[in-house]
């Protein structure tokens, strides 16, 4: 005889899953124990959302979902934010939620809540196995749906009565491990049509998206760029598919490249708000879009594409590169298009360089990030969240390897940073123990999940957390102004909504664990703090960098967020 707890744990193991992240409690206490008993690695978190953020980041890095375990009612409710983020980001994750006993439903059971119905809008698959004998079937299907096609979240509801149900072993449904996700290949006629459009273009641009990173398409995309000398832009998490330091990268001329291009080749990137929907004024009215995407429903989503190719990115890019090579198409590096791009890149880089030379205290963003970039290893994984912290940091903190940047993503979610960093640290522990994870946080963003530092200590994860502290959301008040404002009346009436407590010493959180954090106000402080942090290999480090509360990004020609015309 086996009960539902044992069957569930063994079913997860059978599907080749490795990690479980969560918070145990009634009715999943025994399930958590069974998971460890069968060899699954369990990490207990301090908040269900952070656990779900970690699980989905691990899924993105490995193409294999991790499991989130949460308790009934409020536990499931907390994890829904993470499920929504995974679904919008297209990252695989499997959520298991305990629920009240079935014989208590409808009469006010403990933490009773319609959990399957509540989760369904935020995932690809939501179900409650009707009996313990069918648990393996539902686990296999949940893994398959989370990973096949466009990845996303899956949810399984586990009533207490299901988990304690005893069944005979020979009645348990037998399933095989979910096969790897099949590759989708393009229609070669569409590849030829794309080649014709590219060859007729005068100002082509390649945009490399997060889908190319997830799809392990870096070799194919790098070959395409090398063969054609086409200028390219990465989306935030498309960074590193082709190195940021590659001579064909025109990130420093992003607005100019988008505005002036006549043909855009999208490789696993969506024309959503992050790319201004592919519409004027960021794009030309006559722009021709060649779109390659795994998800057929994404094709023609914002503007009609001249060619829309439903395919995995790697095989489609390989075929496209071969066709362009056979027809000897290459963008002239001495032509007008490249000359204009190079000039714009040079001008913008010079502006950033001038801003980074200002070492006056309090420091600005550009100085801080430039000196961080000078010190950190070129192969580290960078997790980042915040407003200006994330956006400005993306332009200066470079990635030369794919899947080495994790940030707030398509949903713009704050609070993901420390969970993402935990997942990245586990990934490095398995595959590259010497690789480091750098978690760069705004002070506001850090507040969403700061207690996950304890999780990092418990599991001996050497994440380097850097807080870029401007005393607020977007910006705050200096210490004296904050003191004057607070003393001028009721704090709820006089404290600006964007303001946080001035000069908070977040680094002192490390003292709770018998370690010392770093408080930095100068470039020398930052350099010394990073040097000491890289020497720590068995626990997290925390560097709190005070910057000018009014520091901002360089002047923008357009707002970063495209305004609605309605």
Coordinates of N, CA, C and O in Angstrom, one line a residue, residues 260-406:
X260 N 15.2 54.0 -37.5 CA 15.7 54.1 -38.8 C 15.7 52.8 -39.6 O 15.8 52.8 -40.9
X261 N 15.5 51.7 -39.0 CA 15.5 50.4 -39.7 C 14.3 50.3 -40.7 O 13.2 50.8 -40.4
X262 N 14.5 49.6 -41.8 CA 13.4 49.4 -42.7 C 12.9 47.9 -42.7 O 11.8 47.6 -43.1
X263 N 13.8 47.0 -42.2 CA 13.4 45.6 -42.0 C 13.9 45.2 -40.6 O 15.1 45.4 -40.3
X264 N 13.0 44.6 -39.9 CA 13.4 44.0 -38.6 C 13.2 42.5 -38.6 O 12.1 42.0 -38.9
X265 N 14.2 41.8 -38.2 CA 14.2 40.3 -38.0 C 14.0 40.0 -36.5 O 15.0 40.3 -35.8
X266 N 12.9 39.5 -36.1 CA 12.6 39.2 -34.7 C 12.9 37.7 -34.5 O 12.3 36.8 -35.1
X267 N 13.9 37.5 -33.6 CA 14.3 36.1 -33.2 C 13.8 35.8 -31.8 O 14.6 36.2 -30.8
X268 N 12.6 35.3 -31.6 CA 12.2 35.0 -30.2 C 11.9 36.2 -29.4 O 12.0 36.2 -28.2
X269 N 11.5 37.3 -30.0 CA 11.2 38.5 -29.3 C 9.7 38.9 -29.7 O 9.3 38.7 -30.8
X270 N 9.0 39.5 -28.7 CA 7.6 39.8 -28.9 C 7.5 41.4 -29.1 O 8.2 42.1 -28.4
X271 N 6.6 41.8 -30.0 CA 6.4 43.2 -30.2 C 5.4 43.7 -29.2 O 4.3 44.1 -29.5
X272 N 5.8 43.6 -27.9 CA 4.9 44.1 -26.8 C 5.4 45.5 -26.4 O 6.2 46.2 -27.1
X273 N 5.1 45.9 -25.1 CA 5.5 47.2 -24.6 C 7.0 47.4 -24.6 O 7.5 48.5 -24.8
X274 N 7.8 46.3 -24.4 CA 9.2 46.4 -24.4 C 9.8 46.8 -25.7 O 10.9 47.4 -25.7
X275 N 9.2 46.5 -26.8 CA 9.6 46.9 -28.1 C 8.6 47.9 -28.7 O 8.5 48.0 -30.0
X276 N 7.9 48.6 -27.9 CA 7.0 49.7 -28.3 C 6.0 49.2 -29.4 O 5.6 50.0 -30.2
X277 N 5.6 48.0 -29.3 CA 4.6 47.4 -30.1 C 4.9 47.3 -31.6 O 4.1 47.0 -32.4
X278 N 6.1 47.7 -32.0 CA 6.5 47.7 -33.4 C 5.9 48.9 -34.2 O 5.8 48.8 -35.4
X279 N 5.4 49.9 -33.4 CA 4.7 51.0 -34.1 C 5.4 52.3 -34.0 O 6.3 52.5 -33.2
X280 N 5.0 53.3 -34.9 CA 5.5 54.6 -34.7 C 5.1 55.2 -33.4 O 4.1 54.8 -32.8
X281 N 6.0 56.1 -32.8 CA 7.1 56.8 -33.4 C 8.4 56.1 -33.3 O 9.4 56.5 -33.8
X282 N 8.4 54.9 -32.6 CA 9.7 54.2 -32.4 C 10.1 53.4 -33.6 O 11.3 53.1 -33.8
X283 N 9.1 53.1 -34.5 CA 9.4 52.4 -35.7 C 8.8 53.1 -36.9 O 7.9 53.9 -36.7
X284 N 9.3 52.9 -38.1 CA 8.8 53.6 -39.2 C 7.4 53.0 -39.6 O 7.1 51.8 -39.3
X285 N 6.6 53.8 -40.1 CA 5.3 53.4 -40.5 C 5.3 52.2 -41.5 O 4.5 51.3 -41.6
X286 N 6.4 52.2 -42.4 CA 6.5 51.2 -43.4 C 7.4 50.1 -43.1 O 7.9 49.3 -43.9
X287 N 7.7 49.9 -41.8 CA 8.6 48.8 -41.4 C 8.1 47.5 -41.8 O 6.9 47.2 -41.8
X288 N 9.0 46.6 -42.3 CA 8.7 45.3 -42.6 C 9.3 44.3 -41.5 O 10.5 44.4 -41.2
X289 N 8.4 43.5 -41.0 CA 8.8 42.6 -39.9 C 8.9 41.2 -40.3 O 7.9 40.7 -40.9
X290 N 10.0 40.6 -40.1 CA 10.2 39.1 -40.3 C 10.2 38.5 -38.9 O 11.1 38.8 -38.1
X291 N 9.2 37.7 -38.6 CA 9.0 37.3 -37.2 C 9.2 35.7 -37.2 O 8.5 35.0 -37.9
X292 N 10.1 35.3 -36.3 CA 10.3 33.9 -36.0 C 9.9 33.7 -34.6 O 10.6 34.2 -33.7
X293 N 8.9 32.8 -34.3 CA 8.5 32.6 -33.0 C 8.0 31.2 -32.8 O 7.4 30.6 -33.8
X294 N 8.2 30.5 -31.7 CA 7.7 29.2 -31.4 C 6.2 29.1 -31.4 O 5.6 28.1 -31.7
X295 N 5.6 30.2 -30.9 CA 4.2 30.2 -30.6 C 3.4 30.8 -31.8 O 3.6 32.0 -32.1
X296 N 2.6 30.0 -32.4 CA 1.9 30.5 -33.6 C 0.9 31.7 -33.3 O 0.8 32.6 -34.1
X297 N 0.4 31.7 -32.1 CA -0.6 32.7 -31.7 C 0.1 34.1 -31.5 O -0.5 35.1 -31.5
X298 N 1.4 34.1 -31.4 CA 2.2 35.3 -31.3 C 2.4 36.0 -32.6 O 2.6 37.2 -32.6
X299 N 2.3 35.3 -33.7 CA 2.5 35.8 -35.0 C 1.5 36.9 -35.4 O 0.3 36.7 -35.1
X300 N 1.9 38.0 -35.9 CA 1.1 39.1 -36.3 C 0.4 39.8 -35.1 O -0.7 40.4 -35.3
X301 N 1.0 39.7 -33.9 CA 0.2 40.0 -32.7 C 0.0 41.5 -32.6 O -1.1 41.9 -32.2
X302 N 0.9 42.4 -32.9 CA 0.8 43.8 -32.7 C 0.7 44.5 -34.1 O -0.2 45.4 -34.2
X303 N 1.6 44.2 -35.0 CA 1.5 44.7 -36.4 C 1.6 43.5 -37.3 O 2.2 42.5 -36.9
X304 N 1.0 43.6 -38.5 CA 1.1 42.4 -39.4 C 2.6 42.2 -39.8 O 3.2 43.2 -40.2
X305 N 3.0 41.0 -39.7 CA 4.4 40.7 -40.2 C 4.5 40.5 -41.7 O 3.5 39.9 -42.2
X306 N 5.5 41.0 -42.3 CA 5.7 40.7 -43.7 C 5.9 39.2 -44.0 O 5.4 38.6 -44.9
X307 N 6.6 38.6 -43.0 CA 6.8 37.1 -43.0 C 6.7 36.6 -41.6 O 7.4 37.2 -40.7
X308 N 5.8 35.7 -41.3 CA 5.7 35.2 -40.0 C 6.0 33.7 -40.0 O 5.3 32.9 -40.7
X309 N 7.0 33.3 -39.3 CA 7.5 31.9 -39.3 C 7.3 31.2 -38.0 O 8.0 31.7 -37.0
X310 N 6.5 30.2 -37.9 CA 6.3 29.5 -36.7 C 7.3 28.4 -36.6 O 7.3 27.4 -37.4
X311 N 8.3 28.5 -35.6 CA 9.4 27.5 -35.6 C 10.2 27.7 -34.3 O 10.1 28.8 -33.7
X312 N 10.9 26.7 -33.8 CA 11.9 26.9 -32.9 C 13.0 27.8 -33.5 O 13.2 27.8 -34.7
X313 N 13.6 28.6 -32.6 CA 14.5 29.7 -33.2 C 15.7 29.1 -33.8 O 16.2 29.5 -34.9
X314 N 16.3 28.1 -33.2 CA 17.6 27.5 -33.7 C 17.5 27.0 -35.1 O 18.3 27.4 -36.0
X315 N 16.6 26.0 -35.4 CA 16.5 25.5 -36.8 C 16.1 26.6 -37.8 O 16.7 26.6 -38.9
X316 N 15.3 27.5 -37.5 CA 14.9 28.5 -38.4 C 16.1 29.5 -38.7 O 16.3 29.8 -39.9
X317 N 16.8 29.8 -37.7 CA 18.0 30.7 -37.8 C 19.1 30.0 -38.6 O 19.7 30.6 -39.5
X318 N 19.3 28.7 -38.4 CA 20.2 28.0 -39.2 C 19.9 28.0 -40.7 O 20.8 28.2 -41.5
X319 N 18.6 27.7 -41.0 CA 18.2 27.7 -42.4 C 18.4 29.1 -43.0 O 18.8 29.2 -44.2
X320 N 18.0 30.1 -42.2 CA 18.1 31.4 -42.7 C 19.5 31.8 -43.0 O 19.9 32.4 -44.1
X321 N 20.4 31.5 -42.1 CA 21.9 31.7 -42.3 C 22.4 31.0 -43.5 O 23.2 31.6 -44.3
X322 N 22.0 29.8 -43.7 CA 22.5 29.0 -44.9 C 22.0 29.6 -46.2 O 22.8 29.7 -47.2
X323 N 20.7 30.1 -46.2 CA 20.2 30.6 -47.4 C 20.8 32.0 -47.7 O 21.1 32.3 -48.9
X324 N 21.1 32.8 -46.7 CA 21.7 34.1 -46.9 C 23.2 33.9 -47.4 O 23.7 34.6 -48.2
X325 N 23.9 32.9 -46.8 CA 25.2 32.6 -47.2 C 25.3 32.2 -48.7 O 26.2 32.6 -49.4
X326 N 24.4 31.3 -49.1 CA 24.4 30.8 -50.5 C 24.2 31.9 -51.5 O 24.6 31.9 -52.6
X327 N 23.4 33.0 -51.0 CA 23.2 34.1 -51.9 C 24.1 35.3 -51.7 O 23.9 36.4 -52.2
X328 N 25.1 35.0 -50.8 CA 26.2 36.0 -50.6 C 25.7 37.3 -50.1 O 26.2 38.4 -50.5
X329 N 24.7 37.3 -49.2 CA 24.2 38.6 -48.7 C 24.9 39.0 -47.4 O 25.1 38.1 -46.5
X330 N 25.4 40.2 -47.4 CA 26.1 40.7 -46.2 C 25.9 42.2 -46.1 O 25.9 42.9 -47.1
X331 N 25.7 42.7 -44.9 CA 25.5 44.1 -44.7 C 26.9 44.8 -44.8 O 27.9 44.4 -44.2
X332 N 27.0 45.8 -45.7 CA 28.3 46.5 -45.9 C 28.7 47.3 -44.7 O 28.0 48.3 -44.3
X333 N 29.8 46.9 -44.0 CA 30.2 47.6 -42.8 C 30.7 49.0 -43.1 O 30.8 49.9 -42.2
X334 N 31.0 49.3 -44.4 CA 31.4 50.7 -44.8 C 30.3 51.5 -45.4 O 30.5 52.6 -45.8
X335 N 29.1 50.9 -45.4 CA 28.0 51.6 -46.0 C 27.4 52.6 -45.1 O 27.7 52.8 -43.9
X336 N 26.4 53.3 -45.6 CA 25.7 54.4 -44.9 C 25.1 54.0 -43.6 O 25.2 54.6 -42.5
X337 N 24.4 52.8 -43.6 CA 23.6 52.3 -42.5 C 24.6 52.1 -41.3 O 24.4 52.5 -40.2
X338 N 25.6 51.3 -41.6 CA 26.6 51.0 -40.5 C 27.3 52.3 -40.0 O 27.6 52.4 -38.8
X339 N 27.6 53.2 -40.9 CA 28.4 54.4 -40.6 C 27.5 55.2 -39.6 O 28.0 55.8 -38.6
X340 N 26.2 55.3 -39.9 CA 25.3 56.1 -39.0 C 25.2 55.4 -37.7 O 25.2 56.1 -36.6
X341 N 25.1 54.1 -37.6 CA 25.0 53.4 -36.4 C 26.3 53.5 -35.5 O 26.2 53.8 -34.3
X342 N 27.4 53.4 -36.2 CA 28.7 53.5 -35.4 C 28.8 54.9 -34.8 O 29.3 55.0 -33.7
X343 N 28.5 55.9 -35.6 CA 28.6 57.2 -35.1 C 27.7 57.5 -33.9 O 28.1 58.1 -32.9
X344 N 26.4 56.9 -34.0 CA 25.5 57.1 -32.9 C 26.0 56.3 -31.6 O 25.9 56.8 -30.5
X345 N 26.5 55.1 -31.8 CA 27.0 54.3 -30.7 C 28.1 55.0 -30.1 O 28.2 55.1 -28.8
X346 N 29.1 55.6 -30.9 CA 30.2 56.3 -30.3 C 29.8 57.5 -29.5 O 30.3 57.7 -28.4
X347 N 28.8 58.2 -30.0 CA 28.4 59.4 -29.3 C 27.7 59.1 -28.0 O 28.0 59.7 -27.0
X348 N 26.9 58.1 -28.0 CA 26.2 57.7 -26.7 C 27.1 57.1 -25.7 O 27.0 57.3 -24.5
X349 N 28.1 56.3 -26.2 CA 29.1 55.7 -25.2 C 29.9 56.8 -24.6 O 30.3 56.7 -23.4
X350 N 30.3 57.8 -25.4 CA 31.0 59.0 -24.9 C 30.3 59.7 -23.8 O 30.8 60.1 -22.7
X351 N 28.9 59.8 -24.0 CA 28.1 60.5 -23.0 C 28.1 59.7 -21.7 O 28.2 60.2 -20.6
X352 N 27.9 58.4 -21.8 CA 27.9 57.5 -20.6 C 29.2 57.5 -19.9 O 29.3 57.5 -18.7
X353 N 30.3 57.6 -20.7 CA 31.6 57.6 -20.1 C 31.8 58.9 -19.3 O 32.4 58.8 -18.2
X354 N 31.4 60.0 -19.8 CA 31.5 61.3 -19.1 C 30.7 61.2 -17.8 O 31.2 61.7 -16.8
X355 N 29.5 60.7 -17.8 CA 28.7 60.6 -16.6 C 29.4 59.7 -15.6 O 29.3 59.9 -14.4
X356 N 30.1 58.6 -16.1 CA 30.7 57.7 -15.1 C 32.0 58.2 -14.5 O 32.5 57.7 -13.5
X357 N 32.5 59.3 -15.0 CA 33.7 59.9 -14.5 C 33.5 60.8 -13.3 O 34.4 61.1 -12.5
X358 N 32.2 61.1 -13.0 CA 31.8 61.9 -11.8 C 31.9 61.0 -10.6 O 31.0 60.2 -10.3
X359 N 32.9 61.2 -9.8 CA 33.1 60.4 -8.6 C 32.7 61.2 -7.3 O 33.0 60.8 -6.2
X360 N 32.1 62.3 -7.5 CA 31.7 63.1 -6.4 C 30.6 62.4 -5.5 O 29.8 61.6 -6.1
X361 N 30.7 62.6 -4.2 CA 29.7 61.9 -3.3 C 28.6 62.9 -3.0 O 28.8 64.1 -2.8
X362 N 27.3 62.5 -3.1 CA 26.9 61.1 -3.4 C 27.0 60.7 -4.9 O 26.9 61.6 -5.8
X363 N 27.3 59.5 -5.2 CA 27.6 59.0 -6.5 C 26.3 58.9 -7.3 O 25.2 59.0 -6.8
X364 N 26.5 58.8 -8.7 CA 25.4 58.6 -9.6 C 25.4 57.2 -10.1 O 26.3 56.4 -9.8
X365 N 24.3 56.8 -10.7 CA 24.1 55.4 -11.2 C 25.3 55.0 -12.1 O 25.8 53.9 -12.0
X366 N 25.7 55.8 -13.1 CA 26.6 55.5 -14.1 C 28.0 55.2 -13.5 O 28.7 54.3 -13.9
X367 N 28.4 56.0 -12.5 CA 29.7 55.8 -11.9 C 29.7 54.4 -11.1 O 30.6 53.6 -11.2
X368 N 28.6 54.2 -10.4 CA 28.5 53.0 -9.6 C 28.5 51.7 -10.5 O 29.3 50.8 -10.3
X369 N 27.7 51.7 -11.6 CA 27.7 50.5 -12.4 C 29.0 50.3 -13.2 O 29.4 49.2 -13.5
X370 N 29.6 51.4 -13.6 CA 30.9 51.3 -14.4 C 31.9 50.6 -13.5 O 32.7 49.8 -14.0
X371 N 32.0 51.0 -12.2 CA 33.0 50.4 -11.4 C 32.7 49.0 -10.9 O 33.5 48.2 -10.6
X372 N 31.4 48.7 -10.9 CA 31.0 47.3 -10.7 C 31.4 46.4 -11.9 O 32.0 45.4 -11.7
X373 N 31.1 46.9 -13.1 CA 31.4 46.2 -14.3 C 32.9 46.0 -14.4 O 33.4 44.9 -14.9
X374 N 33.7 46.9 -13.9 CA 35.2 46.8 -14.0 C 35.7 45.6 -13.1 O 36.8 45.1 -13.4
X375 N 34.9 45.3 -12.1 CA 35.4 44.3 -11.1 C 34.8 42.9 -11.3 O 35.5 41.9 -11.0
X376 N 33.6 42.8 -11.6 CA 32.9 41.5 -11.6 C 33.4 40.6 -12.8 O 33.8 41.1 -13.8
X377 N 33.4 39.3 -12.6 CA 33.8 38.4 -13.6 C 32.9 38.5 -14.9 O 31.7 38.8 -14.8
X378 N 33.5 38.3 -16.0 CA 32.8 38.4 -17.3 C 31.8 37.3 -17.5 O 30.9 37.4 -18.3
X379 N 31.9 36.2 -16.7 CA 31.0 35.1 -16.9 C 29.9 35.0 -15.8 O 29.3 33.9 -15.7
X380 N 29.8 36.0 -15.0 CA 28.8 35.9 -13.8 C 27.4 36.0 -14.3 O 27.1 36.6 -15.4
X381 N 26.5 35.4 -13.6 CA 25.1 35.6 -13.8 C 24.6 36.8 -13.1 O 24.8 37.0 -11.9
X382 N 23.9 37.8 -13.8 CA 23.5 39.0 -13.2 C 22.0 39.0 -13.0 O 21.2 38.8 -14.0
X383 N 21.5 39.1 -11.8 CA 20.1 39.2 -11.6 C 19.8 40.7 -11.2 O 20.6 41.2 -10.4
X384 N 18.8 41.3 -11.7 CA 18.6 42.7 -11.5 C 17.1 43.0 -11.4 O 16.3 42.5 -12.2
X385 N 16.8 43.9 -10.5 CA 15.4 44.5 -10.5 C 15.4 45.8 -9.8 O 16.4 46.2 -9.1
X386 N 14.4 46.6 -10.1 CA 14.3 48.0 -9.7 C 13.9 48.8 -10.9 O 13.7 48.3 -12.0
X387 N 13.8 50.1 -10.7 CA 13.4 51.0 -11.8 C 14.6 51.4 -12.5 O 15.1 50.7 -13.4
X388 N 15.2 52.5 -12.1 CA 16.4 53.0 -12.8 C 17.6 52.0 -12.6 O 18.4 51.8 -13.4
X389 N 17.6 51.3 -11.4 CA 18.7 50.4 -11.1 C 18.7 49.3 -12.2 O 19.8 49.0 -12.7
X390 N 17.6 48.8 -12.6 CA 17.6 47.7 -13.6 C 17.8 48.3 -15.0 O 18.6 47.7 -15.8
X391 N 17.2 49.4 -15.3 CA 17.3 49.9 -16.7 C 18.6 50.5 -17.0 O 19.2 50.2 -18.1
X392 N 19.2 51.3 -16.1 CA 20.5 51.8 -16.3 C 21.6 50.7 -16.2 O 22.5 50.6 -17.0
X393 N 21.4 49.8 -15.3 CA 22.4 48.7 -15.1 C 22.5 47.9 -16.3 O 23.5 47.4 -16.7
X394 N 21.4 47.7 -17.0 CA 21.3 46.8 -18.2 C 22.3 47.4 -19.3 O 22.9 46.6 -20.1
X395 N 22.4 48.7 -19.4 CA 23.2 49.3 -20.4 C 24.7 49.3 -20.1 O 25.5 49.4 -21.0
X396 N 25.1 49.0 -18.8 CA 26.5 49.1 -18.4 C 27.0 47.7 -18.0 O 28.2 47.4 -18.3
X397 N 26.2 46.9 -17.3 CA 26.6 45.6 -16.9 C 26.4 44.6 -18.1 O 25.2 44.4 -18.5
X398 N 27.5 44.1 -18.6 CA 27.4 43.4 -19.9 C 27.3 41.9 -19.7 O 27.8 41.4 -18.7
X399 N 26.7 41.3 -20.7 CA 26.6 39.8 -20.7 C 27.2 39.3 -22.0 O 26.7 39.7 -23.1
X400 N 28.1 38.4 -21.9 CA 28.7 37.8 -23.1 C 28.2 36.3 -23.3 O 28.6 35.7 -24.2
X401 N 27.4 35.8 -22.3 CA 26.9 34.5 -22.4 C 25.4 34.5 -22.3 O 24.8 35.3 -21.6
X402 N 24.7 33.5 -22.9 CA 23.3 33.5 -22.9 C 22.8 33.0 -21.5 O 23.4 32.3 -20.8
X403 N 21.5 33.5 -21.2 CA 20.9 33.1 -19.9 C 21.7 33.5 -18.7 O 21.6 32.9 -17.7
X404 N 22.4 34.6 -18.9 CA 23.2 35.1 -17.8 C 22.7 36.5 -17.3 O 23.4 37.2 -16.5
X405 N 21.5 36.8 -17.7 CA 20.8 38.0 -17.1 C 19.3 37.6 -16.8 O 18.6 37.1 -17.6
X406 N 18.9 37.8 -15.6 CA 17.6 37.6 -15.1 C 17.0 38.9 -14.5 O 17.7 39.5 -13.6

